[in-house]
CSV table of C-alpha atoms and ligand atoms in Angstrom, one decimal:
chain,number,residue,atom,x,y,z
A,103,ARG,CA,-80.0,-7.3,-117.3
A,104,ALA,CA,-81.9,-10.6,-116.9
A,105,GLN,CA,-85.1,-10.4,-114.8
A,106,ARG,CA,-84.8,-12.3,-111.5
A,107,GLU,CA,-87.4,-15.0,-110.9
A,108,TYR,CA,-89.3,-15.1,-107.7
A,109,ALA,CA,-91.3,-18.1,-106.2
A,110,ASN,CA,-94.3,-16.0,-105.0
A,111,VAL,CA,-94.2,-13.0,-107.2
A,112,LEU,CA,-94.5,-12.5,-111.0
A,113,VAL,CA,-92.7,-9.6,-112.6
A,114,SER,CA,-93.5,-8.4,-116.1
A,115,ARG,CA,-93.2,-5.3,-118.3
A,116,PRO,CA,-96.7,-4.6,-119.7
A,117,SER,CA,-95.6,-1.3,-121.3
A,118,PRO,CA,-92.3,0.6,-121.7
A,119,GLY,CA,-91.1,2.0,-118.4
A,120,VAL,CA,-93.7,0.1,-116.4
A,121,ALA,CA,-92.9,-2.8,-114.0
A,122,LEU,CA,-95.8,-5.0,-113.0
A,123,ILE,CA,-95.4,-7.0,-109.8
A,124,THR,CA,-98.1,-9.6,-109.2
A,125,LEU,CA,-98.5,-11.3,-105.9
A,126,ASN,CA,-98.7,-15.0,-106.7
A,127,ARG,CA,-99.7,-17.2,-103.7
A,128,PRO,CA,-103.2,-18.0,-104.9
A,129,LYS,CA,-103.8,-21.0,-102.5
A,130,ALA,CA,-103.6,-18.7,-99.5
A,131,LEU,CA,-105.3,-15.7,-101.2
A,132,ASN,CA,-101.9,-14.0,-101.2
A,133,ALA,CA,-101.5,-14.1,-97.5
A,134,LEU,CA,-98.2,-12.6,-96.7
A,135,ASN,CA,-95.7,-15.0,-95.1
A,136,ALA,CA,-92.1,-14.1,-94.5
A,137,VAL,CA,-90.8,-15.7,-97.8
A,138,HIS,CA,-93.6,-14.1,-99.8
A,139,PHE,CA,-92.9,-10.8,-98.3
A,140,GLN,CA,-89.2,-11.1,-98.9
A,141,ASP,CA,-90.0,-11.7,-102.6
A,142,ILE,CA,-92.3,-8.7,-102.8
A,143,SER,CA,-89.7,-6.6,-101.1
A,144,GLU,CA,-86.8,-7.7,-103.4
A,145,ALA,CA,-88.9,-7.5,-106.6
A,146,MET,CA,-90.0,-3.9,-105.7
A,147,LYS,CA,-86.4,-2.9,-104.9
A,148,GLU,CA,-85.1,-4.5,-108.1
A,149,ALA,CA,-87.7,-2.5,-110.2
A,150,ASP,CA,-86.9,0.7,-108.2
A,151,GLU,CA,-83.2,0.4,-109.1
A,152,ASP,CA,-83.8,-0.4,-112.8
A,153,VAL,CA,-83.1,2.8,-114.7
A,154,SER,CA,-85.5,1.8,-117.5
A,155,VAL,CA,-88.5,1.7,-115.0
A,156,GLY,CA,-90.5,4.9,-114.4
A,157,ALA,CA,-93.4,3.5,-112.4
A,158,ILE,CA,-94.2,0.3,-110.5
A,159,ILE,CA,-97.6,-1.5,-110.2
A,160,LEU,CA,-98.4,-3.9,-107.4
A,161,THR,CA,-101.3,-6.1,-107.9
A,162,GLY,CA,-102.8,-9.5,-106.7
A,163,SER,CA,-105.4,-11.8,-108.3
A,164,GLU,CA,-109.0,-11.2,-109.2
A,165,ARG,CA,-110.0,-12.8,-105.9
A,166,ALA,CA,-107.5,-11.2,-103.6
A,167,PHE,CA,-105.0,-8.4,-103.6
A,168,ALA,CA,-103.8,-9.9,-100.3
A,169,ALA,CA,-105.8,-11.4,-97.4
A,170,GLY,CA,-103.4,-10.2,-94.8
A,171,ALA,CA,-100.4,-11.4,-92.9
A,172,ASP,CA,-100.2,-15.1,-92.9
A,173,ILE,CA,-102.3,-16.1,-89.8
A,174,LYS,CA,-101.0,-19.7,-89.9
A,175,GLU,CA,-97.4,-18.5,-89.7
A,176,MET,CA,-98.2,-16.0,-87.0
A,177,LYS,CA,-100.5,-18.1,-84.8
A,178,ASP,CA,-97.7,-19.7,-82.7
A,179,LYS,CA,-95.6,-16.6,-82.3
A,180,SER,CA,-95.4,-15.2,-78.9
A,181,CYS,CA,-93.9,-12.2,-77.3
A,182,GLU,CA,-91.3,-14.5,-75.8
A,183,TYR,CA,-90.5,-15.7,-79.2
A,184,LEU,CA,-89.8,-12.2,-80.4
A,185,SER,CA,-87.7,-11.3,-77.4
A,186,LEU,CA,-85.7,-14.5,-77.9
A,187,VAL,CA,-84.9,-13.5,-81.5
A,188,ILE,CA,-83.8,-10.1,-80.4
A,189,GLU,CA,-81.8,-11.5,-77.5
A,190,TYR,CA,-80.1,-14.0,-79.9
A,191,PHE,CA,-78.9,-11.2,-82.2
A,192,ARG,CA,-77.9,-9.1,-79.2
A,193,ILE,CA,-75.6,-11.8,-77.9
A,194,LYS,CA,-74.4,-13.2,-81.2
A,195,PHE,CA,-73.7,-9.9,-83.0
A,196,PRO,CA,-73.5,-7.2,-80.3
A,197,GLU,CA,-72.3,-4.5,-82.6
A,198,VAL,CA,-75.0,-5.0,-85.2
A,199,ALA,CA,-77.8,-5.9,-82.8
A,200,GLU,CA,-79.5,-2.6,-83.4
A,201,ALA,CA,-79.6,-3.0,-87.2
A,202,TYR,CA,-80.8,-6.5,-86.9
A,203,THR,CA,-83.5,-5.8,-84.4
A,204,THR,CA,-84.8,-2.7,-86.3
A,205,ASN,CA,-84.5,-4.4,-89.7
A,206,PHE,CA,-86.8,-7.1,-88.4
A,207,LEU,CA,-89.8,-5.1,-89.3
A,208,ALA,CA,-88.2,-2.4,-91.5
A,209,ASP,CA,-88.7,-4.4,-94.7
A,210,TRP,CA,-92.5,-4.0,-94.2
A,211,GLU,CA,-92.1,-0.4,-95.1
A,212,VAL,CA,-90.3,-1.2,-98.3
A,213,ILE,CA,-92.8,0.6,-100.6
A,214,THR,CA,-92.4,3.8,-98.8
A,215,GLN,CA,-88.7,3.8,-99.2
A,216,LEU,CA,-88.8,3.5,-103.0
A,217,LYS,CA,-88.0,6.5,-105.2
A,218,LYS,CA,-90.3,5.4,-108.1
A,219,PRO,CA,-94.1,5.9,-107.8
A,220,VAL,CA,-96.0,2.7,-106.9
A,221,ILE,CA,-99.6,2.1,-108.0
A,222,ALA,CA,-101.6,-0.5,-106.1
A,223,ALA,CA,-104.2,-2.2,-108.3
A,224,VAL,CA,-106.7,-3.9,-105.9
A,225,SER,CA,-109.2,-6.6,-106.8
A,226,GLY,CA,-111.0,-8.7,-104.3
A,227,TYR,CA,-109.8,-8.9,-100.7
A,228,ALA,CA,-107.3,-6.3,-99.3
A,229,LEU,CA,-107.5,-7.2,-95.7
A,230,GLY,CA,-105.2,-6.6,-92.7
A,231,GLY,CA,-101.6,-6.5,-93.9
A,232,GLY,CA,-102.9,-6.7,-97.5
A,233,LEU,CA,-104.7,-3.3,-97.0
A,234,GLU,CA,-101.7,-2.0,-95.1
A,235,LEU,CA,-99.5,-2.9,-98.1
A,236,ALA,CA,-101.8,-1.2,-100.5
A,237,LEU,CA,-101.9,1.9,-98.3
A,238,GLN,CA,-98.2,2.3,-98.7
A,239,ALA,CA,-98.6,2.8,-102.4
A,240,ASP,CA,-98.7,6.3,-103.9
A,241,ILE,CA,-101.9,5.8,-106.0
A,242,LEU,CA,-104.7,3.2,-105.3
A,243,LEU,CA,-107.0,1.9,-108.0
A,244,ALA,CA,-109.7,-0.6,-107.1
A,245,ALA,CA,-112.1,-2.9,-109.0
A,246,PRO,CA,-115.7,-2.8,-107.9
A,247,SER,CA,-115.1,-6.2,-106.3
A,248,ALA,CA,-112.5,-4.8,-103.9
A,249,GLN,CA,-113.2,-5.4,-100.2
A,250,LEU,CA,-111.0,-3.5,-97.8
A,251,GLY,CA,-110.7,-3.9,-94.0
A,252,GLN,CA,-108.6,-4.3,-90.9
A,253,PRO,CA,-110.1,-7.4,-89.3
A,254,GLU,CA,-107.2,-8.0,-86.9
A,255,VAL,CA,-109.4,-7.3,-83.9
A,256,ASN,CA,-111.2,-10.6,-84.7
A,257,LEU,CA,-107.8,-12.3,-84.2
A,258,GLY,CA,-107.1,-10.7,-80.8
A,259,VAL,CA,-104.6,-8.2,-82.2
A,260,ILE,CA,-104.5,-4.9,-84.0
A,261,PRO,CA,-103.0,-3.8,-87.4
A,262,GLY,CA,-99.2,-4.0,-87.1
A,263,GLY,CA,-98.2,-2.7,-90.6
A,264,GLY,CA,-99.2,0.9,-90.3
A,265,GLY,CA,-103.0,0.5,-90.7
A,266,THR,CA,-104.0,2.5,-87.7
A,267,GLN,CA,-101.7,5.4,-88.6
A,268,ARG,CA,-102.3,5.6,-92.3
A,269,LEU,CA,-106.0,5.1,-92.1
A,270,ALA,CA,-106.4,7.8,-89.4
A,271,ARG,CA,-104.5,10.3,-91.6
A,272,LEU,CA,-106.4,9.2,-94.7
A,273,VAL,CA,-110.0,8.9,-93.6
A,274,GLY,CA,-110.1,10.6,-90.2
A,275,LYS,CA,-110.5,9.3,-86.7
A,276,SER,CA,-114.1,8.0,-86.6
A,277,ARG,CA,-113.9,6.0,-89.8
A,278,ALA,CA,-110.4,4.6,-88.9
A,279,MET,CA,-111.7,3.7,-85.4
A,280,GLU,CA,-114.7,1.9,-86.9
A,281,LEU,CA,-112.6,-0.2,-89.2
A,282,VAL,CA,-110.0,-1.0,-86.6
A,283,LEU,CA,-112.4,-1.6,-83.7
A,284,THR,CA,-115.2,-3.5,-85.5
A,285,GLY,CA,-113.2,-5.2,-88.3
A,286,ARG,CA,-116.0,-4.2,-90.7
A,287,ILE,CA,-115.1,-4.8,-94.3
A,288,ILE,CA,-116.0,-2.0,-96.7
A,289,GLY,CA,-116.7,-2.3,-100.5
A,290,ALA,CA,-115.0,-0.3,-103.3
A,291,ASP,CA,-117.8,2.3,-103.4
A,292,GLU,CA,-117.4,3.2,-99.7
A,293,ALA,CA,-113.6,3.2,-100.0
A,294,GLU,CA,-113.9,5.6,-102.9
A,295,ARG,CA,-116.3,7.9,-101.0
A,296,TRP,CA,-113.8,7.9,-98.1
A,297,GLY,CA,-111.0,8.9,-100.5
A,298,ILE,CA,-109.0,5.7,-100.2
A,299,VAL,CA,-109.2,4.5,-103.8
A,300,ARG,CA,-110.4,5.4,-107.3
A,301,VAL,CA,-112.8,2.7,-108.6
A,302,VAL,CA,-112.5,1.6,-112.2
A,303,ARG,CA,-114.5,-0.8,-114.3
A,304,GLU,CA,-114.6,-4.5,-113.3
A,305,GLY,CA,-111.8,-6.5,-115.0
A,306,SER,CA,-109.9,-3.4,-115.9
A,307,VAL,CA,-107.9,-2.5,-112.8
A,308,VAL,CA,-104.5,-3.6,-114.1
A,309,ASP,CA,-105.1,-2.0,-117.5
A,310,GLU,CA,-106.0,1.3,-115.8
A,311,ALA,CA,-103.0,1.0,-113.6
A,312,VAL,CA,-100.8,0.4,-116.7
A,313,LYS,CA,-102.3,3.6,-118.3
A,314,VAL,CA,-101.6,5.7,-115.2
A,315,ALA,CA,-98.1,4.1,-114.8
A,316,SER,CA,-97.3,4.7,-118.5
A,317,ASP,CA,-98.3,8.3,-118.2
A,318,ILE,CA,-96.1,8.8,-115.2
A,319,ALA,CA,-93.2,6.9,-116.9
A,320,SER,CA,-93.4,9.3,-119.9
A,321,LYS,CA,-92.4,12.3,-117.7
A,322,GLY,CA,-89.0,13.3,-116.5
A,323,ARG,CA,-88.0,10.9,-113.7
A,324,ILE,CA,-86.4,13.6,-111.6
A,325,ALA,CA,-89.5,15.8,-111.4
A,326,VAL,CA,-91.7,12.7,-110.8
A,327,GLY,CA,-89.4,11.6,-107.9
A,328,ALA,CA,-89.4,15.1,-106.4
A,329,GLY,CA,-93.3,15.3,-106.7
A,330,LYS,CA,-93.6,12.0,-104.9
A,331,GLU,CA,-91.2,13.0,-102.1
A,332,ALA,CA,-92.9,16.4,-101.7
A,333,VAL,CA,-96.4,14.9,-101.4
A,334,ASN,CA,-95.2,12.2,-99.0
A,335,ALA,CA,-93.6,15.0,-96.8
A,336,ALA,CA,-97.2,16.2,-96.2
A,337,PHE,CA,-97.8,13.1,-94.1
A,338,GLU,CA,-94.7,13.5,-92.0
A,339,MET,CA,-94.0,17.2,-91.6
A,340,SER,CA,-95.8,20.3,-90.2
A,341,LEU,CA,-97.3,22.5,-92.9
A,342,ALA,CA,-94.6,25.1,-92.5
A,343,GLU,CA,-91.8,22.5,-92.8
A,344,GLY,CA,-93.6,20.8,-95.7
A,345,LEU,CA,-94.0,24.1,-97.6
A,346,ARG,CA,-90.3,24.9,-97.1
A,347,PHE,CA,-89.3,21.4,-98.2
A,348,GLU,CA,-91.5,21.7,-101.3
A,349,ARG,CA,-89.9,25.1,-102.2
A,350,ARG,CA,-86.4,23.7,-101.8
A,351,LEU,CA,-87.2,20.8,-104.1
A,352,PHE,CA,-88.8,23.2,-106.6
A,353,HIS,CA,-85.7,25.4,-106.6
A,354,ALA,CA,-83.4,22.4,-107.0
A,355,LEU,CA,-85.3,21.3,-110.1
A,356,PHE,CA,-84.1,24.5,-111.9
A,357,SER,CA,-80.6,22.9,-111.9
A,358,THR,CA,-81.8,20.0,-114.1
A,359,LYS,CA,-81.7,19.6,-117.9
A,360,ASP,CA,-85.3,18.4,-117.8
A,361,GLN,CA,-86.5,21.8,-116.5
A,362,LYS,CA,-84.7,23.6,-119.3
A,363,GLU,CA,-86.0,21.1,-121.8
A,364,GLY,CA,-89.6,21.1,-120.5
A,365,MET,CA,-89.9,24.9,-120.6
A,366,ALA,CA,-88.1,25.2,-123.9
A,367,ALA,CA,-90.4,22.5,-125.4
A,368,PHE,CA,-93.5,24.4,-124.2
A,369,SER,CA,-92.3,27.7,-125.7
A,370,GLU,CA,-91.4,26.0,-129.0
A,371,LYS,CA,-94.8,24.1,-129.1
A,372,ARG,CA,-93.2,20.7,-129.2
A,373,ARG,CA,-93.0,17.5,-127.1
A,374,ALA,CA,-90.3,17.5,-124.4
A,375,GLU,CA,-87.5,15.0,-124.8
A,376,TRP,CA,-86.7,14.1,-121.2
A,377,THR,CA,-83.1,13.0,-120.5
A,378,HIS,CA,-83.8,12.3,-116.8
A,379,SER,CA,-80.9,14.5,-115.9
B,50,LIG,N1,-103.4,-16.2,-93.5
B,50,LIG,C1,-103.3,-17.5,-93.9
B,50,LIG,N2,-104.1,-18.1,-94.7
B,50,LIG,C2,-105.1,-17.4,-95.2
B,50,LIG,C3,-105.3,-16.1,-94.9
B,50,LIG,C4,-104.4,-15.5,-94.0
B,50,LIG,N3,-104.5,-14.2,-93.7
B,50,LIG,N4,-106.5,-15.7,-95.6
B,50,LIG,C5,-106.9,-16.7,-96.3
B,50,LIG,N5,-106.1,-17.8,-96.0
B,50,LIG,C6,-106.2,-19.2,-96.6
B,50,LIG,C7,-107.3,-19.9,-95.9
B,50,LIG,O1,-106.9,-20.5,-94.7
B,50,LIG,C8,-107.7,-21.0,-97.0
B,50,LIG,O2,-106.7,-22.0,-97.0
B,50,LIG,P1,-107.1,-23.5,-96.9
B,50,LIG,O3,-107.8,-23.7,-98.2
B,50,LIG,O4,-105.8,-24.2,-96.8
B,50,LIG,O5,-108.0,-23.7,-95.7
B,50,LIG,C9,-107.5,-20.2,-98.3
B,50,LIG,O6,-106.6,-19.1,-98.0
B,50,LIG,C10,-108.8,-19.7,-98.9
B,50,LIG,O7,-109.4,-18.9,-97.9
B,50,LIG,P2,-111.0,-19.2,-97.4
B,50,LIG,O8,-111.3,-20.6,-97.6
B,50,LIG,O9,-111.1,-18.6,-96.0
B,50,LIG,O10,-111.8,-18.3,-98.4
B,50,LIG,P3,-113.1,-17.5,-98.2
B,50,LIG,O11,-113.5,-17.0,-99.6
B,50,LIG,O12,-114.1,-18.4,-97.5
B,50,LIG,O13,-112.8,-16.3,-97.3
B,50,LIG,C11,-111.5,-14.4,-96.5
B,50,LIG,C12,-111.9,-15.3,-97.7
B,50,LIG,C13,-112.8,-13.6,-96.0
B,50,LIG,C14,-110.5,-13.4,-97.0
B,50,LIG,C15,-111.0,-15.3,-95.3
B,50,LIG,O14,-110.0,-16.1,-95.8
B,50,LIG,C16,-110.4,-14.5,-94.2
B,50,LIG,O15,-111.1,-14.0,-93.3
B,50,LIG,N6,-109.1,-14.4,-94.1
B,50,LIG,C17,-108.3,-13.8,-93.1
B,50,LIG,C18,-108.4,-12.3,-93.2
B,50,LIG,C19,-107.6,-11.6,-92.0
B,50,LIG,O16,-108.0,-11.8,-90.9
B,50,LIG,N7,-106.6,-10.9,-92.3
B,50,LIG,C20,-105.8,-10.2,-91.3
B,50,LIG,C21,-104.6,-11.0,-91.0
B,50,LIG,S1,-103.6,-10.4,-89.6
B,50,LIG,C22,-102.7,-9.2,-90.2
B,50,LIG,O17,-102.7,-8.9,-91.4
B,50,LIG,C23,-101.7,-8.5,-89.2
B,50,LIG,C24,-101.1,-7.2,-89.7
B,50,LIG,O18,-101.6,-6.2,-89.5
B,50,LIG,C25,-99.7,-7.2,-90.3
């Protein structure tokens, strides 16, 4: 299948089973406007649906992963504007108003809806919506140059793409509050100490992400998908529910050929040949 081309996103295959999606709106430091975001969302979904892909990397440029939602696009939006859009769909398509209105922001969560693991490779600025985008990834790697923050308070708003919720879960209340209420930008070292990222050598963040992605892509896809789903459940369920969910998935994997093959290969001291079935 021919690779689709996108205006604001580059897609490549740096290694078998690995899709590399590079945000490419350099003039605006990869600020995320509606068209850019649609490209990201479609490229991610395309990679997720491609059976030859085992893991996806999302990256930006050396200077910026993404400097946030596009402020110039947002600046004239008002609450009246939003309610007008919603009202329009309600009148024009009453039966689908619900889908339209909820879909309006649903695309933002695209990464969390993918089955394949996503690795964010962050260099330079990951601010506002840029950090929120990275926080949706399953694994975060960062260059020493990375600068992370939620500076929305300086614009008279708050993070709107999950920043307050994901940071609070990830780094705890006080640190999340400090980022959200002061807009302070933290460097890669502090982000690593807080457990947000793993820092790699300058200039090697994409290479490191390709290594991790290739490693993941070399495993059985069903087990990888189940592992991702189970870890993500930890952020949404109580411990008791999460443990039950994990056990059910674990049991279900015993119905796969990959489980038979993986355990047979171990016993026979050979490499497993995954069939992803
Ligand atoms: N939106 C639109 N344009 C942006 C942008 C953004 N978020 N960030 C940078 N740009 C543009 C700049 O306007 C500038 O364009 P022009 O050359 O046309 O003026 C270009 O990118 C380069 O930026 P700077 O000249 O400002 O570069 P710098 O090195 O001096 O500063 C920076 C870099 C510190 C990242 C600074 O650009 C900055 O503070 N950007 C805004 C960061 C921000 O507030 N992000 C949060 C956005 S709100 C949000 O994301 C809401 C949400 O939760 C969903």
